[in-house]
Structures are given as C-alpha cells and as structure tokens.
Amino acid sequence: MTGALPLLAGGLLAGAELVFSALQRAGDPKPSVQRRIAWAAFVGLGGVVAAALVLLAATAHLGRSLPITFAGTAAAVGAVALLSRAWRR
Amino acid sequence: MRRRTSFKLRSYLGFVAVASLAGLVIGRPELVALAAPFALYVAVGLALRREPRVALSVQLKRARVLEGDEVCVTVRVDPQADFDFLELELRPWRELATIGEPRRALRLRAGMPRETLFRLRASRWGGYPIGVVACRACDGFGLIEYDLPPLALGALRVFPRAETLRALIDPVELQATVGSRVSRERGEGIEFAEVRPFAPGDRLRRINWRATARRGAPYVSERHPERSADVILFLDTFAEVRDTTGSTLTLAVRAAAALAAAYLARKDRVGVVGFGGVLRGLGPHLGTAQLYRILDALISSEVDFSYAHKDVSFVPRRLLPAKALIIAITPLIDRRSIAALFDLRARGFDLAILDVSPISLTPAGPTRSDALAHRLWLLQREALRVRFEQLGVAVSEWRGEQSLQLPVAMAAGSRRRIRHPIAV
C-alpha cells in the first residue's frame, strides 16, 4: 500500500485539477478537453514525484516504494501518451 | 485592485492542513506524502503568480438612441503582460436589457489588444448611466482572483419613440404668427372666405372681377389668413402609478413626445410644462431644434415626491401664453394637479385632457371590500371626467395598449360636441 501511495497522491491531484477546470466558467479561453487532460497529467506526474520524494525522505521503505513509484510513473506517462495519440486521431 | 483567494486554493490548503495534522497525530508519514503534491502545487502557484496589468477603455457607438433601439458597447482590453483568464461581466442599468451573454472571458497576450462587444436594449426612455463592466482575473494556477476596478460605461440618453399622429386636437384660437392653420378671421391668405363691397383702402388686386361684373359695383374677395397655434403640453409629474409592466409617467412622456412631434410638424409652436414636485418648463417655439429640446426636457421628467401645495400661479406666464391650447397629460390621481386643471379652465385657457389611465395598473384587491373600493374609485374618476366635460374640457383616456391616435381623435371629436359648456 505504501509503495502505491505516490501514485495515489498524483492521481488525486490530477483528479482535483480536472474537476476544477471543469468547474471553470465558459468563455473563449476555456481550454479544450485535450489540454485539460494534458495539464492534469502533467500536474499528476509532478505530484507522483513529489509524493515519492517525501515518502523516501520520511520512510525506509526504499526497496519497495522506489520501483513501484518508477513503474507507476512510467505507466502513467504511457497512458497519457496513448490518450493524446488517440485524441490526435 | 482587490485580491481574493480562490475556492481551489482554500480547498488545497485545507486538505494539506488536515492531512498533515492527521499524519502527525497518528504518526504516519504516508498522509503527509499524500498532502505533499498539493502543498507543492500551492507553493509553486503562489511563487509564479503574476498580477494582471491591463488597460480597459470603452467605446460607445451612439450615446443617444430611441426606445427599443440596440446599444452597442465595445470594451477594449490592452494587456501589458500575458494573462490566462480575464472575465468581463456587464452589469447594466435597470432600464437596459442585455442581449446575449453578459459574461465574457478572455485569454490575454501582451501587446495584443482584445475588443469585446456587448449589446443592450433600451427598454425605457430616460437619461441614465449604461452601467459598469466588472473585471475579474485569475492566474494560470487558479489560486488568486483579482477584482479590478469596475469600468463605467458612460451615460446614455434614450428618447421616447414617438408615434406618428395624423389627426390632432385643433385649438379654438390661433396666434397672430404665420403658420399652416387656416384661421377663421379675414385677411391676407390663400383660402377664399367671402366677397364684400369694395371699401376705400382695399388693394385693387383683391377685387373680385366676376362678382363686380355681376352686381355692377366693385366687390373684393376676403380670404382666411394662415396662422399658427401655441400648444402647451402640461405634464403632471406629481404622482404616478407603476408596476413591473410600466407606469403612467412612461406613457405620459411617450404621449407628450408624439404630440410635440406632430404639432411641430404642423408649424405650431410647442412648449412643455412639467407640473409636479419640481416645476420644469420650456417655452413655446417652432422647429426641429425645439423638438429635440422638448425630448431632452421630457426624458429628465420624474416624479418628485412633495407635500408642497402648488397651483397654476407658480407657472411662469411665458410658459402659458394667451390663446394657447393646453393639453394636460395626467393620470388624474393627484388633487393638486386636478385643482390646477380646474384653475386653468377657470382662467379661460383652451384645455384638453389626455388621461393616461392608471386603471390597468391598479386591479381590484381580493376581498369584497377591496372590489367595492375599486368600483367607488372608478365611479369617482367617471364623475371627475363628467365635471371636466361640463366645463367644456374634453377628457380622453389612454391605457397604452392601443394607438395614441385613438384617444387623440376621440378628444378632438368630443371637443366639437362640447364646444358650449354648461357652466364655467
């Protein structure tokens, strides 16, 4: 569970960003869905890294959390890349 | 410029505080790690925030319009730096209705001015401010909201839309000035009146040769001269009846504008007296310029509440010239204005009353006693109308739903019937 925590934190932040951008009032600068997902993914990835670093600094679960963090980050990047490719098509 | 924390910032900070506190209390660093990305987001967002630097200006296409016309207001935004979100919200004056979306959001890039068009419709005559545009900006991270000083959009003058009238109330007496009305008097003119025997001093060109040849003595033609009339629009501004759909003063000003335009088109001199808590007046004159002066005076008409008793002696003499036709436009609800109308008639003025009826704006109440009171009030109004007609004053009712032409024509017709009053 601890090893997956950075992923959870990043996902939570990305979800919150998506919700707040959806609540934004309509207007000509309202970003497209693609841009909003991209921004949420970027923020989420940052969140994953930040949470992982905090967790690393605070706990000794280095052996478990580090591989899971990097694997999760790579999975998230892959998912975003796939999603953006699907949008372009 | 006022700064406010956004809901997003408050939510994130709240989550960070709760999670960190819970982590401390139960001794689990995982909760702190969960809150860390939110804390980092807030820290980065606040460190990178930029204040909006924009110059706002407004362009008004027309500052004078007619009732029902569209008013186009262009707001120009000159950004001096990039900014992600600027919201303009139009807050118009109550007499103006917004057409389309009153909120516009803009993404600003430095050196690239943006223009936003707001459209409004003027629903009522008057001189009033258009309103303001409230500006709200938010940085890219959405953490701080900035309320910029609202931009005033300037003032607007909305003239009443005057209905074209064909038949008008004819004055009993005309003035000595030349106009386009055929006088009953004899003199120089175009319309033939009669023939009479030649008298010393008559010009030779006036000799009617046919009549002279037939009767064997010189006869001259008499003609009706063309004269103008003085018309005073006597606007009762002591009281009005209003509801959400309209008011008697709104109707009165529309009627006054239509009558002024129609009489001025006939080359008559027209003046206005606003008789109420504050006395307003415009002496009679001719021409298009006078029409605009009258419209300007009319749109500043309002009911000024006052307990002060006023009678006709308060009105300057130049506003009520002799032989003028006075058309009173009144809802006949204030005793002071009713007394002033009786006074005008007693002073020998040629008077006609256009009653802008408050009846449709004052329905009877729900109870039986309310209904009875309403019927009594209607009877009272009818009795007042009969009293005026007995004095030789035509009273015509206008409720605003039908054309103004109808009550004006009815007043003109009833003036012919009641030319000889029973008692003055």
Short mmCIF file of C-alpha atoms in Angstrom, two decimals:
data_model
loop_
_atom_site.label_atom_id
_atom_site.label_comp_id
_atom_site.label_asym_id
_atom_site.label_seq_id
_atom_site.Cartn_x
_atom_site.Cartn_y
_atom_site.Cartn_z
CA MET A 1 0.00 0.00 0.00
CA THR A 2 2.78 2.43 0.97
CA GLY A 3 4.54 1.80 -2.30
CA ALA A 4 1.48 2.84 -4.31
CA LEU A 5 0.94 5.99 -2.26
CA PRO A 6 2.79 8.39 -4.63
CA LEU A 7 0.58 7.14 -7.45
CA LEU A 8 -2.48 7.75 -5.31
CA ALA A 9 -1.32 11.27 -4.40
CA GLY A 10 -0.53 12.16 -8.01
CA GLY A 11 -3.85 10.75 -9.18
CA LEU A 12 -5.70 12.69 -6.51
CA LEU A 13 -4.05 15.96 -7.59
CA ALA A 14 -4.70 15.25 -11.26
CA GLY A 15 -8.33 14.46 -10.47
CA ALA A 16 -8.72 17.66 -8.46
CA GLU A 17 -7.26 19.69 -11.34
CA LEU A 18 -9.68 18.09 -13.78
CA VAL A 19 -12.63 18.85 -11.51
CA PHE A 20 -11.64 22.48 -11.02
CA SER A 21 -11.03 23.04 -14.74
CA ALA A 22 -14.46 21.55 -15.45
CA LEU A 23 -15.99 24.00 -12.95
CA GLN A 24 -14.42 26.95 -14.74
CA ARG A 25 -16.96 29.27 -16.35
CA ALA A 26 -17.41 29.07 -20.08
CA GLY A 27 -15.53 31.60 -22.11
CA ASP A 28 -13.23 31.83 -25.06
CA PRO A 29 -10.08 30.88 -23.11
CA LYS A 30 -11.67 27.71 -21.69
CA PRO A 31 -9.11 25.08 -22.64
CA SER A 32 -10.07 22.11 -24.73
CA VAL A 33 -10.58 18.70 -23.09
CA GLN A 34 -7.25 17.53 -24.50
CA ARG A 35 -5.38 20.45 -22.98
CA ARG A 36 -7.10 19.98 -19.66
CA ILE A 37 -6.21 16.28 -19.55
CA ALA A 38 -2.64 17.07 -20.53
CA TRP A 39 -2.36 19.69 -17.78
CA ALA A 40 -3.87 17.32 -15.18
CA ALA A 41 -1.49 14.56 -16.26
CA PHE A 42 1.50 16.90 -16.02
CA VAL A 43 0.47 18.05 -12.57
CA GLY A 44 -0.28 14.45 -11.55
CA LEU A 45 3.16 13.30 -12.60
CA GLY A 46 4.72 16.12 -10.64
CA GLY A 47 2.60 15.03 -7.72
CA VAL A 48 3.77 11.43 -8.03
CA VAL A 49 7.39 12.52 -7.94
CA ALA A 50 6.83 14.93 -5.06
CA ALA A 51 4.97 12.34 -3.01
CA ALA A 52 7.62 9.73 -3.77
CA LEU A 53 10.37 12.06 -2.64
CA VAL A 54 8.54 12.88 0.57
CA LEU A 55 7.90 9.23 1.19
CA LEU A 56 11.53 8.42 0.51
CA ALA A 57 12.68 11.07 2.90
CA ALA A 58 10.25 10.00 5.60
CA THR A 59 10.38 6.23 5.45
CA ALA A 60 12.90 3.49 4.95
CA HIS A 61 10.73 1.58 2.50
CA LEU A 62 13.19 2.38 -0.22
CA GLY A 63 13.32 -1.09 -1.62
CA ARG A 64 9.59 -1.34 -2.12
CA SER A 65 8.46 2.19 -2.87
CA LEU A 66 11.13 3.22 -5.38
CA PRO A 67 10.48 0.52 -8.02
CA ILE A 68 6.73 0.84 -7.64
CA THR A 69 6.97 4.62 -7.96
CA PHE A 70 9.07 4.47 -11.10
CA ALA A 71 6.91 1.72 -12.59
CA GLY A 72 3.75 3.68 -11.81
CA THR A 73 5.19 6.86 -13.26
CA ALA A 74 6.19 5.06 -16.44
CA ALA A 75 2.70 3.55 -16.65
CA ALA A 76 1.09 6.96 -16.21
CA VAL A 77 3.33 8.53 -18.87
CA GLY A 78 2.46 5.69 -21.21
CA ALA A 79 -1.23 6.12 -20.56
CA VAL A 80 -1.08 9.87 -21.25
CA ALA A 81 0.90 9.29 -24.43
CA LEU A 82 -1.64 6.73 -25.63
CA LEU A 83 -4.51 9.02 -24.75
CA SER A 84 -3.02 12.02 -26.56
CA ARG A 85 -2.32 9.87 -29.63
CA ALA A 86 -5.90 8.67 -29.57
CA TRP A 87 -7.08 12.31 -29.39
CA ARG A 88 -4.97 13.32 -32.37
CA ARG A 89 -6.60 10.59 -34.46
CA MET B 1 -7.30 46.09 -7.28
CA ARG B 2 -8.60 43.61 -4.72
CA ARG B 3 -7.11 40.13 -4.27
CA ARG B 4 -9.09 37.13 -3.13
CA THR B 5 -8.11 33.55 -2.50
CA SER B 6 -9.91 31.18 -4.82
CA PHE B 7 -12.01 28.21 -3.72
CA LYS B 8 -9.33 25.98 -5.19
CA LEU B 9 -6.61 27.48 -3.00
CA ARG B 10 -8.77 27.18 0.10
CA SER B 11 -9.61 23.56 -0.73
CA TYR B 12 -5.98 22.59 -1.33
CA LEU B 13 -4.73 24.34 1.80
CA GLY B 14 -7.50 22.74 3.84
CA PHE B 15 -6.61 19.28 2.55
CA VAL B 16 -2.88 19.87 3.24
CA ALA B 17 -3.62 21.05 6.78
CA VAL B 18 -5.97 18.18 7.60
CA ALA B 19 -3.69 15.51 6.11
CA SER B 20 -0.54 16.87 7.76
CA LEU B 21 -2.27 17.16 11.12
CA ALA B 22 -3.69 13.68 10.84
CA GLY B 23 -0.24 12.37 9.88
CA LEU B 24 1.27 13.99 12.94
CA VAL B 25 -1.47 12.73 15.25
CA ILE B 26 -1.42 9.10 14.14
CA GLY B 27 2.30 9.11 13.37
CA ARG B 28 2.01 8.00 9.73
CA PRO B 29 4.19 9.80 7.13
CA GLU B 30 2.04 8.43 4.30
CA LEU B 31 -0.63 11.05 4.94
CA VAL B 32 1.99 13.81 4.74
CA ALA B 33 3.23 12.32 1.49
CA LEU B 34 -0.36 12.34 0.21
CA ALA B 35 -0.66 16.06 1.00
CA ALA B 36 2.82 16.94 -0.32
CA PRO B 37 1.85 17.35 -4.03
CA PHE B 38 -0.97 19.74 -3.08
CA ALA B 39 1.37 21.78 -0.88
CA LEU B 40 3.93 21.87 -3.68
CA TYR B 41 1.28 22.94 -6.19
CA VAL B 42 0.20 25.81 -3.92
CA ALA B 43 3.79 26.87 -3.27
CA VAL B 44 4.73 26.85 -6.96
CA GLY B 45 1.49 28.59 -7.94
CA LEU B 46 1.92 31.37 -5.40
CA ALA B 47 5.61 31.82 -6.31
CA LEU B 48 4.87 32.14 -10.03
CA ARG B 49 1.73 34.26 -9.79
CA ARG B 50 1.54 37.45 -11.78
CA GLU B 51 -0.78 40.36 -11.23
CA PRO B 52 -2.86 41.36 -14.22
CA ARG B 53 -1.74 44.57 -15.88
CA VAL B 54 -4.42 45.66 -18.30
CA ALA B 55 -5.77 48.97 -19.52
CA LEU B 56 -9.51 48.98 -20.14
CA SER B 57 -11.33 51.51 -22.27
CA VAL B 58 -14.86 51.75 -23.57
CA GLN B 59 -16.26 52.86 -26.91
CA LEU B 60 -19.92 53.73 -27.21
CA LYS B 61 -21.30 53.72 -30.74
CA ARG B 62 -24.21 56.07 -30.03
CA ALA B 63 -24.91 57.97 -26.83
CA ARG B 64 -28.44 58.95 -27.98
CA VAL B 65 -30.91 56.30 -29.01
CA LEU B 66 -34.62 55.73 -29.26
CA GLU B 67 -36.63 53.44 -27.01
CA GLY B 68 -36.25 49.85 -28.15
CA ASP B 69 -33.01 50.54 -30.03
CA GLU B 70 -29.90 48.46 -29.58
CA VAL B 71 -26.94 49.96 -27.76
CA CYS B 72 -23.52 48.60 -28.71
CA VAL B 73 -20.71 48.99 -26.20
CA THR B 74 -17.21 47.88 -27.09
CA VAL B 75 -14.77 47.21 -24.27
CA ARG B 76 -11.13 47.29 -25.34
CA VAL B 77 -8.60 45.42 -23.24
CA ASP B 78 -4.93 46.33 -23.68
CA PRO B 79 -2.80 43.76 -21.83
CA GLN B 80 0.72 44.72 -20.82
CA ALA B 81 1.59 41.15 -19.87
CA ASP B 82 0.31 37.66 -20.62
CA PHE B 83 -2.60 36.60 -18.52
CA ASP B 84 -4.62 33.44 -18.65
CA PHE B 85 -8.06 34.45 -17.57
CA LEU B 86 -9.86 37.78 -17.52
CA GLU B 87 -13.60 37.78 -17.12
CA LEU B 88 -15.68 40.81 -18.06
CA GLU B 89 -19.17 40.91 -16.64
CA LEU B 90 -21.66 43.52 -17.83
CA ARG B 91 -23.88 44.93 -15.10
CA PRO B 92 -26.34 47.20 -16.90
CA TRP B 93 -28.70 49.85 -15.53
CA ARG B 94 -32.14 48.50 -14.70
CA GLU B 95 -33.77 50.05 -17.79
CA LEU B 96 -31.35 48.25 -20.09
CA ALA B 97 -31.66 44.60 -21.02
CA THR B 98 -28.62 42.62 -22.08
CA ILE B 99 -28.78 40.83 -25.43
CA GLY B 100 -26.72 37.67 -25.29
CA GLU B 101 -24.26 36.53 -22.68
CA PRO B 102 -23.35 39.25 -20.14
CA ARG B 103 -20.08 37.49 -19.21
CA ARG B 104 -17.08 37.20 -21.46
CA ALA B 105 -13.81 35.50 -20.65
CA LEU B 106 -10.59 36.40 -22.41
CA ARG B 107 -7.11 34.95 -22.65
CA LEU B 108 -4.66 37.83 -22.92
CA ARG B 109 -1.31 38.03 -24.64
CA ALA B 110 0.95 41.05 -24.10
CA GLY B 111 0.71 43.63 -26.86
CA MET B 112 -2.36 42.02 -28.42
CA PRO B 113 -5.40 44.14 -27.55
CA ARG B 114 -8.79 42.46 -27.50
CA GLU B 115 -12.18 44.05 -28.17
CA THR B 116 -15.39 42.67 -26.76
CA LEU B 117 -18.81 43.80 -27.92
CA PHE B 118 -21.74 43.93 -25.51
CA ARG B 119 -25.21 44.55 -26.84
CA LEU B 120 -28.05 46.06 -24.83
CA ARG B 121 -31.59 47.13 -25.49
CA ALA B 122 -33.04 50.34 -24.09
CA SER B 123 -36.47 49.45 -22.79
CA ARG B 124 -37.49 52.84 -21.38
CA TRP B 125 -36.81 56.48 -22.17
CA GLY B 126 -34.60 58.49 -19.85
CA GLY B 127 -31.12 59.74 -19.22
CA TYR B 128 -29.15 57.24 -17.20
CA PRO B 129 -25.75 55.57 -16.88
CA ILE B 130 -25.31 52.47 -19.01
CA GLY B 131 -23.79 50.53 -16.15
CA VAL B 132 -20.41 49.06 -15.37
CA VAL B 133 -18.26 46.21 -16.53
CA ALA B 134 -16.88 44.24 -13.61
CA CYS B 135 -13.47 42.69 -14.31
CA ARG B 136 -12.25 39.56 -12.60
CA ALA B 137 -8.92 37.99 -13.35
CA CYS B 138 -7.43 34.70 -12.28
CA ASP B 139 -3.86 33.47 -12.68
CA GLY B 140 -2.88 30.31 -14.55
CA PHE B 141 -2.85 28.15 -11.44
CA GLY B 142 -6.28 29.45 -10.41
CA LEU B 143 -5.21 30.23 -6.87
CA ILE B 144 -5.67 34.00 -6.58
CA GLU B 145 -8.55 36.00 -8.02
CA TYR B 146 -8.16 39.69 -8.74
CA ASP B 147 -11.08 42.11 -8.78
CA LEU B 148 -10.14 45.03 -10.98
CA PRO B 149 -11.90 48.38 -10.51
CA PRO B 150 -15.20 48.31 -12.41
CA LEU B 151 -15.24 50.19 -15.69
CA ALA B 152 -18.00 52.78 -16.03
CA LEU B 153 -19.59 52.67 -19.47
CA GLY B 154 -20.73 56.29 -19.66
CA ALA B 155 -24.17 57.80 -19.93
CA LEU B 156 -26.96 57.20 -22.38
CA ARG B 157 -29.90 59.35 -23.41
CA VAL B 158 -32.87 57.33 -24.58
CA PHE B 159 -35.57 59.31 -26.31
CA PRO B 160 -39.17 58.13 -26.29
CA ARG B 161 -40.25 56.52 -29.54
CA ALA B 162 -42.91 58.90 -30.82
CA GLU B 163 -45.91 57.51 -32.63
CA THR B 164 -46.91 59.34 -35.81
CA LEU B 165 -50.24 61.09 -35.31
CA ARG B 166 -52.42 62.14 -38.22
CA ALA B 167 -55.43 63.72 -36.52
CA LEU B 168 -54.75 66.22 -33.75
CA ILE B 169 -56.77 68.32 -31.34
CA ASP B 170 -57.35 71.65 -33.06
CA PRO B 171 -57.00 74.77 -30.94
CA VAL B 172 -60.01 77.07 -30.62
CA GLU B 173 -57.95 80.20 -31.16
CA LEU B 174 -54.85 80.81 -33.24
CA GLN B 175 -51.95 83.16 -32.69
CA ALA B 176 -51.05 86.16 -34.84
CA THR B 177 -47.95 84.47 -36.23
CA VAL B 178 -47.95 82.86 -39.66
CA GLY B 179 -48.42 79.13 -39.75
CA SER B 180 -50.21 76.43 -41.67
CA ARG B 181 -53.63 76.50 -39.99
CA VAL B 182 -56.47 78.30 -41.74
CA SER B 183 -57.81 80.97 -39.42
CA ARG B 184 -61.48 81.87 -39.12
CA GLU B 185 -60.53 85.55 -39.36
CA ARG B 186 -60.41 87.56 -42.58
CA GLY B 187 -57.20 88.91 -44.02
CA GLU B 188 -54.37 88.04 -46.39
CA GLY B 189 -54.23 84.37 -47.17
CA ILE B 190 -54.88 81.66 -49.71
CA GLU B 191 -58.24 80.16 -48.65
CA PHE B 192 -61.23 82.05 -50.03
CA ALA B 193 -63.67 83.27 -47.35
CA GLU B 194 -66.34 85.58 -48.90
CA VAL B 195 -66.89 88.65 -51.08
CA ARG B 196 -67.81 92.09 -49.76
CA PRO B 197 -68.29 95.55 -51.29
CA PHE B 198 -65.16 97.50 -52.05
CA ALA B 199 -64.13 99.91 -49.31
CA PRO B 200 -61.62 102.76 -49.55
CA GLY B 201 -58.15 101.44 -48.77
CA ASP B 202 -58.71 97.98 -50.33
CA ARG B 203 -55.99 96.92 -52.75
CA LEU B 204 -57.01 96.67 -56.40
CA ARG B 205 -55.62 93.15 -56.70
CA ARG B 206 -58.25 91.96 -54.23
CA ILE B 207 -61.15 93.00 -56.48
CA ASN B 208 -63.28 90.03 -57.44
CA TRP B 209 -64.00 90.84 -61.08
CA ARG B 210 -66.74 88.25 -61.55
CA ALA B 211 -68.76 89.49 -58.58
CA THR B 212 -68.11 93.10 -59.65
CA ALA B 213 -69.39 92.41 -63.19
CA ARG B 214 -72.45 90.53 -61.90
CA ARG B 215 -73.52 93.16 -59.35
CA GLY B 216 -72.44 96.29 -61.15
CA ALA B 217 -70.40 97.62 -58.23
CA PRO B 218 -66.84 96.81 -57.11
CA TYR B 219 -66.52 93.80 -54.81
CA VAL B 220 -63.39 92.39 -53.19
CA SER B 221 -62.54 88.85 -52.12
CA GLU B 222 -61.90 88.17 -48.46
CA ARG B 223 -59.55 85.35 -47.51
CA HIS B 224 -58.66 83.37 -44.41
CA PRO B 225 -55.09 84.02 -43.26
CA GLU B 226 -52.81 81.10 -42.30
CA ARG B 227 -51.88 81.23 -38.67
CA SER B 228 -50.09 79.06 -36.19
CA ALA B 229 -51.17 77.85 -32.77
CA ASP B 230 -49.43 77.68 -29.43
CA VAL B 231 -49.68 74.25 -27.85
CA ILE B 232 -48.57 73.63 -24.30
CA LEU B 233 -48.12 70.05 -23.15
CA PHE B 234 -48.93 70.10 -19.46
CA LEU B 235 -47.29 67.04 -17.95
CA ASP B 236 -48.49 66.02 -14.50
CA THR B 237 -45.48 64.82 -12.51
CA PHE B 238 -46.99 65.00 -9.05
CA ALA B 239 -47.69 61.29 -8.87
CA GLU B 240 -47.58 58.16 -10.94
CA VAL B 241 -48.86 54.62 -10.74
CA ARG B 242 -46.38 51.94 -11.66
CA ASP B 243 -45.95 48.21 -11.62
CA THR B 244 -43.48 45.84 -13.23
CA THR B 245 -45.03 46.29 -16.68
CA GLY B 246 -44.91 50.07 -16.82
CA SER B 247 -46.00 53.34 -15.31
CA THR B 248 -48.32 56.22 -16.09
CA LEU B 249 -45.36 58.60 -16.34
CA THR B 250 -43.76 56.39 -19.00
CA LEU B 251 -46.96 56.57 -21.04
CA ALA B 252 -47.32 60.30 -20.40
CA VAL B 253 -43.85 61.06 -21.73
CA ARG B 254 -44.41 58.87 -24.80
CA ALA B 255 -47.68 60.71 -25.48
CA ALA B 256 -46.04 64.10 -24.97
CA ALA B 257 -43.24 63.23 -27.40
CA ALA B 258 -45.71 62.07 -30.05
CA LEU B 259 -47.89 65.16 -29.64
CA ALA B 260 -44.90 67.52 -29.71
CA ALA B 261 -43.57 65.95 -32.91
CA ALA B 262 -46.99 66.09 -34.57
CA TYR B 263 -47.74 69.73 -33.67
CA LEU B 264 -44.23 70.90 -34.58
CA ALA B 265 -44.62 69.18 -37.95
CA ARG B 266 -47.68 71.37 -38.48
CA LYS B 267 -45.61 74.51 -37.87
CA ASP B 268 -47.20 75.18 -34.48
CA ARG B 269 -45.25 76.46 -31.52
CA VAL B 270 -44.99 73.84 -28.79
CA GLY B 271 -43.91 74.18 -25.17
CA VAL B 272 -43.83 71.84 -22.20
CA VAL B 273 -44.67 72.33 -18.54
CA GLY B 274 -43.73 69.60 -16.10
CA PHE B 275 -46.07 70.34 -13.20
CA GLY B 276 -45.10 68.44 -10.08
CA GLY B 277 -42.90 68.50 -7.03
CA VAL B 278 -40.33 70.31 -9.14
CA LEU B 279 -41.64 72.65 -11.80
CA ARG B 280 -39.96 72.19 -15.18
CA GLY B 281 -40.79 74.22 -18.24
CA LEU B 282 -39.86 75.02 -21.79
CA GLY B 283 -41.41 77.99 -23.56
CA PRO B 284 -43.20 77.51 -26.89
CA HIS B 285 -41.07 77.60 -30.02
CA LEU B 286 -41.04 76.26 -33.55
CA GLY B 287 -38.91 73.82 -35.42
CA THR B 288 -36.86 70.66 -35.22
CA ALA B 289 -34.46 72.12 -32.66
CA GLN B 290 -37.43 72.69 -30.36
CA LEU B 291 -38.44 69.05 -30.79
CA TYR B 292 -35.03 67.94 -29.52
CA ARG B 293 -35.19 70.47 -26.69
CA ILE B 294 -38.59 69.07 -25.72
CA LEU B 295 -37.35 65.47 -25.91
CA ASP B 296 -34.38 66.40 -23.76
CA ALA B 297 -36.71 68.02 -21.24
CA LEU B 298 -39.11 65.07 -21.31
CA ILE B 299 -36.54 62.39 -20.62
CA SER B 300 -35.48 64.13 -17.45
CA SER B 301 -39.09 64.02 -16.22
CA GLU B 302 -39.55 62.20 -12.98
CA VAL B 303 -41.96 62.19 -10.10
CA ASP B 304 -40.50 64.31 -7.31
CA PHE B 305 -42.38 63.48 -4.17
CA SER B 306 -43.58 66.59 -2.44
CA TYR B 307 -46.21 67.65 0.07
CA ALA B 308 -45.97 71.26 -1.10
CA HIS B 309 -49.15 72.69 -2.47
CA LYS B 310 -48.69 74.20 -5.90
CA ASP B 311 -51.16 75.92 -8.15
CA VAL B 312 -51.06 77.46 -11.60
CA SER B 313 -49.77 80.77 -10.24
CA PHE B 314 -46.39 79.04 -9.75
CA VAL B 315 -46.08 78.56 -13.51
CA PRO B 316 -44.28 81.48 -15.20
CA ARG B 317 -46.52 83.44 -17.58
CA ARG B 318 -44.24 82.87 -20.55
CA LEU B 319 -44.93 79.14 -20.28
CA LEU B 320 -48.68 79.65 -20.57
CA PRO B 321 -49.23 82.17 -23.37
CA ALA B 322 -52.70 83.56 -24.03
CA LYS B 323 -54.88 81.69 -26.56
CA ALA B 324 -52.70 78.61 -26.20
CA LEU B 325 -54.17 75.13 -26.41
CA ILE B 326 -53.17 73.29 -23.26
CA ILE B 327 -53.11 69.52 -23.49
CA ALA B 328 -52.83 68.09 -19.99
CA ILE B 329 -51.32 64.62 -19.87
CA THR B 330 -52.18 63.28 -16.47
CA PRO B 331 -53.33 60.14 -14.66
CA LEU B 332 -55.83 62.32 -12.72
CA ILE B 333 -54.82 60.96 -9.34
CA ASP B 334 -53.24 63.91 -7.53
CA ARG B 335 -55.58 66.52 -6.09
CA ARG B 336 -53.10 69.34 -6.72
CA SER B 337 -52.86 68.66 -10.44
CA ILE B 338 -56.63 68.23 -10.74
CA ALA B 339 -57.14 71.56 -8.95
CA ALA B 340 -54.59 73.18 -11.28
CA LEU B 341 -56.52 71.92 -14.31
CA PHE B 342 -59.79 73.36 -12.99
CA ASP B 343 -57.91 76.59 -12.31
CA LEU B 344 -56.55 76.71 -15.87
CA ARG B 345 -60.02 76.23 -17.27
CA ALA B 346 -61.41 78.93 -14.97
CA ARG B 347 -58.75 81.29 -16.30
CA GLY B 348 -60.15 80.76 -19.78
CA PHE B 349 -57.47 78.54 -21.25
CA ASP B 350 -58.41 76.17 -24.04
CA LEU B 351 -57.86 72.85 -22.27
CA ALA B 352 -57.99 69.20 -23.29
CA ILE B 353 -57.05 66.30 -21.05
CA LEU B 354 -55.34 63.10 -22.10
CA ASP B 355 -55.91 60.76 -19.18
CA VAL B 356 -53.04 58.23 -19.02
CA SER B 357 -55.18 55.76 -17.22
CA PRO B 358 -53.86 54.05 -14.08
CA ILE B 359 -56.80 51.61 -14.11
CA SER B 360 -54.99 48.76 -15.82
CA LEU B 361 -52.11 49.15 -13.34
CA THR B 362 -54.38 49.02 -10.28
CA PRO B 363 -56.51 45.89 -10.29
CA ALA B 364 -59.11 45.38 -7.57
CA GLY B 365 -57.98 43.61 -4.40
CA PRO B 366 -59.01 40.07 -3.46
CA THR B 367 -61.71 40.83 -0.88
CA ARG B 368 -65.23 42.10 -1.45
CA SER B 369 -64.49 45.38 0.30
CA ASP B 370 -61.45 45.84 -1.97
CA ALA B 371 -63.65 45.29 -5.02
CA LEU B 372 -66.18 47.77 -3.66
CA ALA B 373 -63.46 50.37 -3.03
CA HIS B 374 -62.17 49.84 -6.55
CA ARG B 375 -65.64 50.38 -8.00
CA LEU B 376 -66.07 53.55 -5.95
CA TRP B 377 -62.73 54.82 -7.20
CA LEU B 378 -63.77 54.15 -10.80
CA LEU B 379 -67.04 56.00 -10.21
CA GLN B 380 -65.11 58.88 -8.70
CA ARG B 381 -62.95 59.08 -11.82
CA GLU B 382 -66.01 58.98 -14.02
CA ALA B 383 -67.60 61.80 -12.02
CA LEU B 384 -64.43 63.85 -12.39
CA ARG B 385 -64.47 63.28 -16.11
CA VAL B 386 -68.10 64.47 -16.32
CA ARG B 387 -67.24 67.58 -14.30
CA PHE B 388 -64.47 68.45 -16.75
CA GLU B 389 -66.73 67.85 -19.73
CA GLN B 390 -69.35 70.13 -18.20
CA LEU B 391 -66.69 72.83 -18.18
CA GLY B 392 -66.02 72.30 -21.88
CA VAL B 393 -62.88 70.23 -21.38
CA ALA B 394 -62.55 67.04 -23.42
CA VAL B 395 -61.15 64.12 -21.44
CA SER B 396 -59.84 61.16 -23.36
CA GLU B 397 -58.47 58.02 -21.77
CA TRP B 398 -55.32 56.25 -22.98
CA ARG B 399 -54.27 52.92 -21.47
CA GLY B 400 -51.14 52.44 -23.53
CA GLU B 401 -52.20 49.21 -25.21
CA GLN B 402 -53.86 50.84 -28.20
CA SER B 403 -52.54 53.52 -30.52
CA LEU B 404 -52.37 57.06 -29.16
CA GLN B 405 -54.20 58.19 -32.28
CA LEU B 406 -57.48 56.80 -30.93
CA PRO B 407 -57.76 58.89 -27.73
CA VAL B 408 -56.44 61.99 -29.54
CA ALA B 409 -59.08 61.63 -32.26
CA MET B 410 -61.75 60.99 -29.60
CA ALA B 411 -60.72 64.14 -27.73
CA ALA B 412 -60.84 66.13 -30.97
CA GLY B 413 -64.32 64.75 -31.70
CA SER B 414 -65.70 65.36 -28.22
CA ARG B 415 -64.34 68.96 -28.26
CA ARG B 416 -66.59 69.63 -31.23
CA ARG B 417 -69.58 68.26 -29.25
CA ILE B 418 -68.88 70.16 -26.03
CA ARG B 419 -67.83 73.47 -27.57
CA HIS B 420 -70.51 75.23 -25.49
CA PRO B 421 -70.01 74.38 -21.85
CA ILE B 422 -72.90 74.31 -19.40
CA ALA B 423 -71.07 76.30 -16.76
CA VAL B 424 -67.59 77.69 -16.25
#
